[in-house]
């Protein structure tokens, strides 16, 4: 309850400050992380041009994509995947910190979010032109390994090592939210006080509200129709959605989607159709939206309600909606 009151208070205060300031929103698009990203600027202080702001965002995104993708020759994640079993791999403090937090989130979710699914993701290969389900025995051998327990991290040297062979990292469930957190800080430092970044299922609002409004109203959509099942009344927040419709293929009449249950190595089947998570921290919102989808609604709501500053809107397979305690105050249909 405390959290919601403080969000509303900030919004009203900002609305008073922004009265009479109604610059036209400007939107810019970029394709990165295999996703179309839109930056909409509502209000800037004029110290940097839109072109400068957008250029900085593009540069940051390109660097992050290179370092965090498992499909490059020389990025940091590729170097870890190629060499961390042989000897510890030194990475930047930022990438080290990201991996460390992802291991913590893997533990927090009891392995429902698991960054060590790289080999399983590679076998499923959802970006292939002609995908088909991998061999069942090969998948079974990779299921339930909890390999995040086999990552050795050295804080002093910023090195990552694998203490077991046969696995690799995939940051696909967390990198967008992490990138949104960094983008938020970067554009605020360039004088942006009100903006929205839409990053393929992950929305970052910047500032308490758009000019002339009292809050951001963010639509929650749960499938490929993009129809809103409701809206969230929020201030500055990251809103991440995970569901089966974002990436999938059909094979012999069956649909296979991209969110993997680490304990079966097959696409997750829970009572959840779509999981939306809100948190000020983009990495947490992104990782937990994936984890909640895998965990199912009972475990997801219990975990969510035990965490400070995290809320969830879960749409179940029968299209009913389950809300975390705090989400009841900010979700409306
Ligand atoms: P998201 O869209 O954030 O739910 O992330 C889905 C992406 O994360 C997939 O395309 C995979 O690359 C990866 N992934 C799939 N299942 C998991 C999981 N259970 N834990 C961590 N990463 C996953
Ligand atoms: Mg995610």
Coordinates of C-alpha atoms and ligand atoms in Angstrom, one line a residue:
X1 CA 0.0 0.0 0.0
X2 CA 2.8 2.4 0.9
X3 CA 4.4 2.0 -2.5
X4 CA 1.2 3.0 -4.4
X5 CA 0.6 6.0 -2.3
X6 CA 4.1 7.2 -3.0
X7 CA 3.7 6.7 -6.7
X8 CA 0.4 8.6 -6.9
X9 CA 1.9 11.5 -4.8
X10 CA 4.8 11.8 -7.2
X11 CA 2.5 11.9 -10.2
X12 CA 0.3 14.6 -8.9
X13 CA 3.3 16.7 -8.0
X14 CA 4.8 16.3 -11.5
X15 CA 1.5 17.1 -13.1
X16 CA 1.4 20.5 -11.3
X17 CA 5.0 21.2 -12.4
X18 CA 4.2 20.4 -16.0
X19 CA 1.0 22.3 -16.3
X20 CA 0.8 24.2 -19.6
X21 CA 3.8 22.3 -21.1
X22 CA 2.4 20.2 -23.9
X23 CA 5.2 19.6 -26.5
X24 CA 4.3 17.2 -29.3
X25 CA 5.6 13.7 -28.6
X26 CA 8.3 12.5 -31.1
X27 CA 9.0 8.8 -31.8
X28 CA 12.2 7.2 -33.1
X29 CA 12.7 3.5 -34.0
X30 CA 15.7 1.2 -34.0
X31 CA 16.1 -2.5 -34.7
X32 CA 18.4 -4.1 -32.2
X33 CA 18.4 -7.2 -30.0
X34 CA 16.4 -8.8 -32.9
X35 CA 13.6 -6.5 -31.8
X36 CA 12.0 -3.3 -33.0
X37 CA 12.5 -0.6 -30.3
X38 CA 10.6 2.7 -30.1
X39 CA 11.7 5.7 -28.1
X40 CA 9.0 8.4 -27.7
X41 CA 10.1 11.7 -26.2
X42 CA 7.5 13.8 -24.5
X43 CA 9.7 16.4 -22.7
X44 CA 13.3 17.4 -22.8
X45 CA 15.2 20.4 -21.3
X46 CA 16.6 21.4 -24.7
X47 CA 20.3 20.9 -23.7
X48 CA 20.5 18.0 -26.3
X49 CA 18.8 17.6 -29.6
X50 CA 16.5 14.7 -30.3
X51 CA 19.1 13.5 -32.8
X52 CA 21.8 13.5 -30.1
X53 CA 19.6 11.7 -27.6
X54 CA 18.5 9.1 -30.1
X55 CA 22.1 8.6 -31.3
X56 CA 23.3 7.9 -27.8
X57 CA 20.5 5.4 -27.3
X58 CA 21.4 3.6 -30.5
X59 CA 25.1 3.5 -29.6
X60 CA 24.3 2.1 -26.1
X61 CA 21.9 -0.5 -27.5
X62 CA 24.4 -1.6 -30.2
X63 CA 27.2 -2.1 -27.6
X64 CA 24.9 -4.0 -25.3
X65 CA 23.5 -6.2 -28.1
X66 CA 27.1 -7.1 -29.1
X67 CA 28.2 -7.9 -25.6
X68 CA 25.1 -9.7 -24.4
X69 CA 24.1 -11.7 -27.4
X70 CA 25.2 -15.4 -27.6
X71 CA 25.4 -15.1 -31.4
X72 CA 28.5 -12.9 -31.9
X73 CA 32.1 -13.8 -32.5
X74 CA 33.7 -11.3 -30.1
X75 CA 31.1 -10.1 -27.6
X76 CA 31.5 -10.7 -23.9
X77 CA 28.8 -13.3 -23.6
X78 CA 30.2 -15.3 -26.5
X79 CA 33.7 -15.2 -25.0
X80 CA 32.3 -16.5 -21.7
X81 CA 30.4 -19.3 -23.5
X82 CA 33.5 -20.2 -25.6
X83 CA 36.1 -20.2 -22.8
X84 CA 34.7 -20.2 -19.3
X85 CA 35.0 -23.9 -18.8
X86 CA 38.7 -23.9 -19.8
X87 CA 39.7 -20.9 -17.7
X88 CA 38.0 -17.9 -16.0
X89 CA 37.0 -15.2 -18.5
X90 CA 37.4 -11.5 -17.5
X91 CA 34.6 -9.2 -18.5
X92 CA 33.6 -5.6 -17.9
X93 CA 32.3 -4.7 -14.5
X94 CA 28.8 -4.0 -16.0
X95 CA 28.5 -7.4 -17.6
X96 CA 30.0 -9.1 -14.5
X97 CA 27.4 -7.3 -12.3
X98 CA 24.6 -8.4 -14.7
X99 CA 25.6 -12.0 -14.6
X100 CA 25.9 -12.0 -10.8
X101 CA 22.4 -10.5 -10.4
X102 CA 21.0 -13.1 -12.9
X103 CA 22.5 -15.9 -10.9
X104 CA 20.8 -14.4 -7.8
X105 CA 17.5 -14.2 -9.7
X106 CA 17.9 -17.8 -10.9
X107 CA 18.2 -18.8 -7.2
X108 CA 15.3 -16.5 -6.1
X109 CA 13.0 -18.2 -8.6
X110 CA 14.3 -21.7 -7.8
X111 CA 15.5 -22.1 -11.3
X112 CA 12.3 -21.1 -13.2
X113 CA 14.4 -18.2 -14.6
X114 CA 17.7 -19.9 -15.5
X115 CA 20.4 -18.1 -17.5
X116 CA 22.2 -21.4 -18.2
X117 CA 19.8 -22.6 -20.8
X118 CA 22.1 -21.7 -23.7
X119 CA 22.4 -25.2 -25.1
X120 CA 18.7 -25.8 -24.8
X121 CA 17.9 -22.5 -26.6
X122 CA 20.5 -23.3 -29.3
X123 CA 18.8 -26.7 -30.0
X124 CA 15.3 -25.1 -30.2
X125 CA 16.6 -22.3 -32.4
X126 CA 13.5 -20.2 -32.7
X127 CA 15.2 -17.9 -35.2
X128 CA 15.8 -20.7 -37.7
X129 CA 13.9 -20.4 -41.1
X130 CA 12.9 -24.0 -40.8
X131 CA 12.5 -24.9 -37.1
X132 CA 11.5 -28.3 -35.7
X133 CA 11.6 -29.8 -32.2
X134 CA 15.0 -31.1 -31.1
X135 CA 15.6 -34.8 -30.3
X136 CA 13.7 -35.8 -27.1
X137 CA 16.6 -37.7 -25.5
X138 CA 19.0 -34.9 -26.1
X139 CA 16.6 -32.5 -24.4
X140 CA 16.0 -34.8 -21.5
X141 CA 19.7 -35.0 -20.8
X142 CA 19.9 -31.2 -20.5
X143 CA 16.8 -30.8 -18.4
X144 CA 16.8 -29.9 -14.7
X145 CA 20.5 -29.3 -14.4
X146 CA 20.4 -26.0 -12.4
X147 CA 23.8 -25.1 -14.0
X148 CA 23.6 -21.6 -12.5
X149 CA 25.0 -23.4 -9.4
X150 CA 28.1 -24.2 -11.6
X151 CA 29.1 -20.6 -12.3
X152 CA 32.1 -19.4 -10.3
X153 CA 32.2 -15.6 -10.0
X154 CA 35.3 -13.7 -8.8
X155 CA 34.3 -10.2 -7.6
X156 CA 37.8 -8.9 -7.4
X157 CA 38.9 -9.8 -11.0
X158 CA 35.4 -9.7 -12.6
X159 CA 35.9 -13.2 -14.0
X160 CA 33.3 -15.8 -14.8
X161 CA 34.2 -19.5 -14.9
X162 CA 32.1 -22.7 -15.4
X163 CA 32.9 -25.4 -13.0
X164 CA 31.2 -28.0 -15.2
X165 CA 31.2 -28.6 -18.9
X166 CA 28.2 -28.8 -21.3
X167 CA 26.2 -25.6 -20.7
X168 CA 26.3 -22.0 -21.8
X169 CA 24.6 -18.7 -21.0
X170 CA 21.5 -17.2 -22.6
X171 CA 20.6 -13.7 -21.4
X172 CA 17.5 -13.4 -23.6
X173 CA 15.0 -13.3 -20.7
X174 CA 16.8 -10.5 -18.9
X175 CA 18.9 -8.4 -21.3
X176 CA 16.1 -6.2 -22.6
X177 CA 15.0 -5.2 -19.1
X178 CA 18.6 -4.6 -18.1
X179 CA 19.2 -2.5 -21.2
X180 CA 16.1 -0.5 -20.4
X181 CA 17.5 0.4 -17.0
X182 CA 20.7 1.7 -18.6
X183 CA 18.8 3.6 -21.3
X184 CA 16.6 5.2 -18.7
X185 CA 19.7 6.6 -16.8
X186 CA 21.4 7.6 -20.0
X187 CA 18.5 9.6 -21.5
X188 CA 17.7 11.2 -18.1
X189 CA 21.3 12.4 -18.0
X190 CA 20.7 14.1 -21.4
X191 CA 17.8 16.2 -20.0
X192 CA 14.9 14.0 -20.9
X193 CA 12.2 14.3 -18.1
X194 CA 9.4 12.5 -19.8
X195 CA 9.6 9.6 -22.3
X196 CA 8.5 6.0 -23.0
X197 CA 10.7 3.2 -24.5
X198 CA 8.9 0.2 -26.0
X199 CA 11.3 -2.7 -26.3
X200 CA 9.4 -5.7 -27.6
X201 CA 7.2 -6.5 -24.6
X202 CA 9.1 -4.4 -22.2
X203 CA 8.0 -0.8 -21.5
X204 CA 10.0 1.7 -19.6
X205 CA 8.3 4.9 -18.6
X206 CA 10.6 7.9 -17.7
X207 CA 9.6 10.6 -15.4
X208 CA 6.4 10.5 -13.3
X209 CA 4.0 11.1 -16.1
X210 CA 3.6 12.7 -19.6
X211 CA 3.1 16.4 -19.7
X212 CA -0.4 17.4 -18.7
X213 CA -1.2 14.0 -17.2
X214 CA -1.2 12.7 -13.7
X215 CA 0.3 9.3 -14.5
X216 CA 1.3 7.0 -17.3
X217 CA -1.5 4.7 -18.5
X218 CA 0.2 1.6 -19.9
X219 CA -1.9 -1.0 -21.8
X220 CA -1.5 -4.7 -20.9
X221 CA -1.8 -7.0 -23.9
X222 CA -1.5 -10.7 -23.6
X223 CA -1.3 -12.2 -27.1
X224 CA -0.7 -11.5 -30.8
X225 CA -3.9 -9.5 -31.2
X226 CA -2.3 -6.8 -29.0
X227 CA -5.7 -6.0 -27.7
X228 CA -5.5 -4.5 -24.2
X229 CA -7.1 -6.5 -21.4
X230 CA -6.6 -3.5 -19.1
X231 CA -4.3 -0.7 -18.2
X232 CA -1.8 0.2 -15.5
X233 CA -1.7 3.5 -13.8
X234 CA 2.0 4.1 -13.0
X235 CA 4.8 6.5 -12.6
X236 CA 8.4 5.8 -13.6
X237 CA 8.5 2.0 -14.0
X238 CA 9.5 -0.9 -16.1
X239 CA 6.6 -3.2 -17.3
X240 CA 7.7 -6.5 -18.8
X241 CA 5.4 -9.0 -20.4
X242 CA 6.3 -12.7 -21.2
X243 CA 4.0 -14.9 -23.2
X244 CA 3.9 -17.6 -25.8
X245 CA 2.9 -15.4 -28.7
X246 CA 6.0 -13.4 -28.9
X247 CA 8.1 -16.1 -30.6
X248 CA 7.0 -19.5 -31.7
X249 CA 6.8 -22.0 -34.5
X250 CA 4.3 -24.6 -35.6
X251 CA 5.3 -28.2 -36.4
X252 CA 3.0 -31.0 -37.4
X253 CA 0.0 -29.1 -36.0
X254 CA 1.6 -28.3 -32.6
X255 CA 2.8 -24.9 -31.4
X256 CA 6.2 -24.6 -29.7
X257 CA 7.0 -21.3 -28.0
X258 CA 10.2 -19.7 -26.8
X259 CA 9.8 -19.8 -23.0
X260 CA 11.4 -22.9 -21.8
X261 CA 10.7 -24.8 -18.6
X262 CA 14.3 -25.6 -17.4
X263 CA 13.1 -28.7 -15.7
X264 CA 11.7 -30.3 -18.9
X265 CA 13.7 -28.4 -21.5
X266 CA 10.4 -28.1 -23.4
X267 CA 8.2 -24.9 -23.8
X268 CA 6.7 -24.2 -20.4
X269 CA 3.1 -25.2 -19.9
X270 CA 1.5 -23.6 -16.8
X271 CA -1.9 -22.1 -16.1
X272 CA -0.5 -18.7 -17.3
X273 CA -1.2 -17.4 -20.7
X274 CA 0.7 -14.1 -20.2
X275 CA 2.7 -12.7 -17.3
X276 CA 3.2 -8.9 -16.8
X277 CA 5.6 -7.7 -14.1
X278 CA 6.2 -4.2 -12.9
X279 CA 9.3 -3.1 -11.1
X280 CA 11.4 0.1 -11.0
X281 CA 14.3 -2.2 -11.8
X282 CA 14.1 -3.3 -15.5
X283 CA 16.3 -6.4 -15.0
X284 CA 14.0 -7.7 -12.2
X285 CA 10.8 -7.0 -14.1
X286 CA 12.1 -8.9 -17.2
X287 CA 13.6 -11.9 -15.4
X288 CA 10.5 -12.3 -13.2
X289 CA 8.0 -12.1 -16.1
X290 CA 9.8 -15.1 -17.6
X291 CA 10.0 -16.9 -14.3
X292 CA 6.4 -16.3 -13.4
X293 CA 5.2 -17.7 -16.8
X294 CA 7.2 -20.9 -16.1
X295 CA 6.1 -21.2 -12.4
X296 CA 2.4 -20.9 -12.8
X297 CA 0.1 -18.5 -11.0
X298 CA 0.1 -19.9 -7.4
X299 CA 3.8 -19.9 -7.0
X300 CA 4.2 -16.6 -9.0
X301 CA 1.7 -14.7 -6.9
X302 CA 3.2 -16.0 -3.6
X303 CA 6.7 -15.0 -4.7
X304 CA 5.6 -11.7 -6.0
X305 CA 3.7 -10.8 -2.8
X306 CA 6.8 -11.6 -0.8
X307 CA 8.9 -9.1 -2.7
X308 CA 9.0 -5.4 -2.1
X309 CA 8.4 -3.2 -5.1
X310 CA 7.4 -6.0 -7.5
X311 CA 3.8 -6.3 -8.8
X312 CA 2.2 -8.7 -11.3
X313 CA -0.8 -9.0 -13.6
X314 CA -1.2 -12.6 -14.7
X315 CA -3.6 -13.6 -17.4
X316 CA -4.5 -17.3 -17.1
X317 CA -5.3 -19.7 -19.9
X318 CA -9.1 -19.3 -19.3
X319 CA -8.5 -15.5 -19.8
X320 CA -9.2 -14.7 -16.1
X321 CA -6.8 -12.2 -14.5
X322 CA -4.9 -12.7 -11.2
X323 CA -3.3 -9.7 -9.6
X324 CA -0.6 -9.3 -6.9
X325 CA -1.7 -7.4 -3.8
X326 CA -0.3 -4.0 -5.0
X327 CA -1.5 -4.5 -8.6
X328 CA -5.1 -4.3 -7.4
X329 CA -4.6 -0.6 -6.7
X330 CA -3.1 0.3 -10.2
X331 CA -4.7 -2.1 -12.7
X332 CA -8.0 -1.1 -14.2
X333 CA -10.1 -2.5 -17.1
Ligands
LIG1 P1 11.2 -13.3 -22.3 O1 10.6 -12.8 -23.6 O2 11.8 -12.1 -21.5 O3 10.3 -14.1 -21.5 O4 12.5 -14.2 -22.6 C1 12.4 -15.3 -23.4 C2 13.8 -15.6 -23.9 O5 14.7 -16.0 -22.8 C3 13.8 -16.8 -24.8 O6 13.8 -16.4 -26.2 C4 15.1 -17.5 -24.5 O7 16.2 -16.9 -25.2 C5 15.3 -17.2 -23.0 N1 14.6 -18.2 -22.1 C6 13.6 -19.0 -22.4 N2 13.2 -19.6 -21.2 C7 13.9 -19.2 -20.2 C8 14.0 -19.4 -18.8 N3 13.1 -20.3 -18.2 N4 14.9 -18.8 -18.1 C9 15.8 -17.9 -18.7 N5 15.8 -17.6 -20.0 C10 14.9 -18.2 -20.8
LIG2 MG1 12.0 -11.8 -19.4

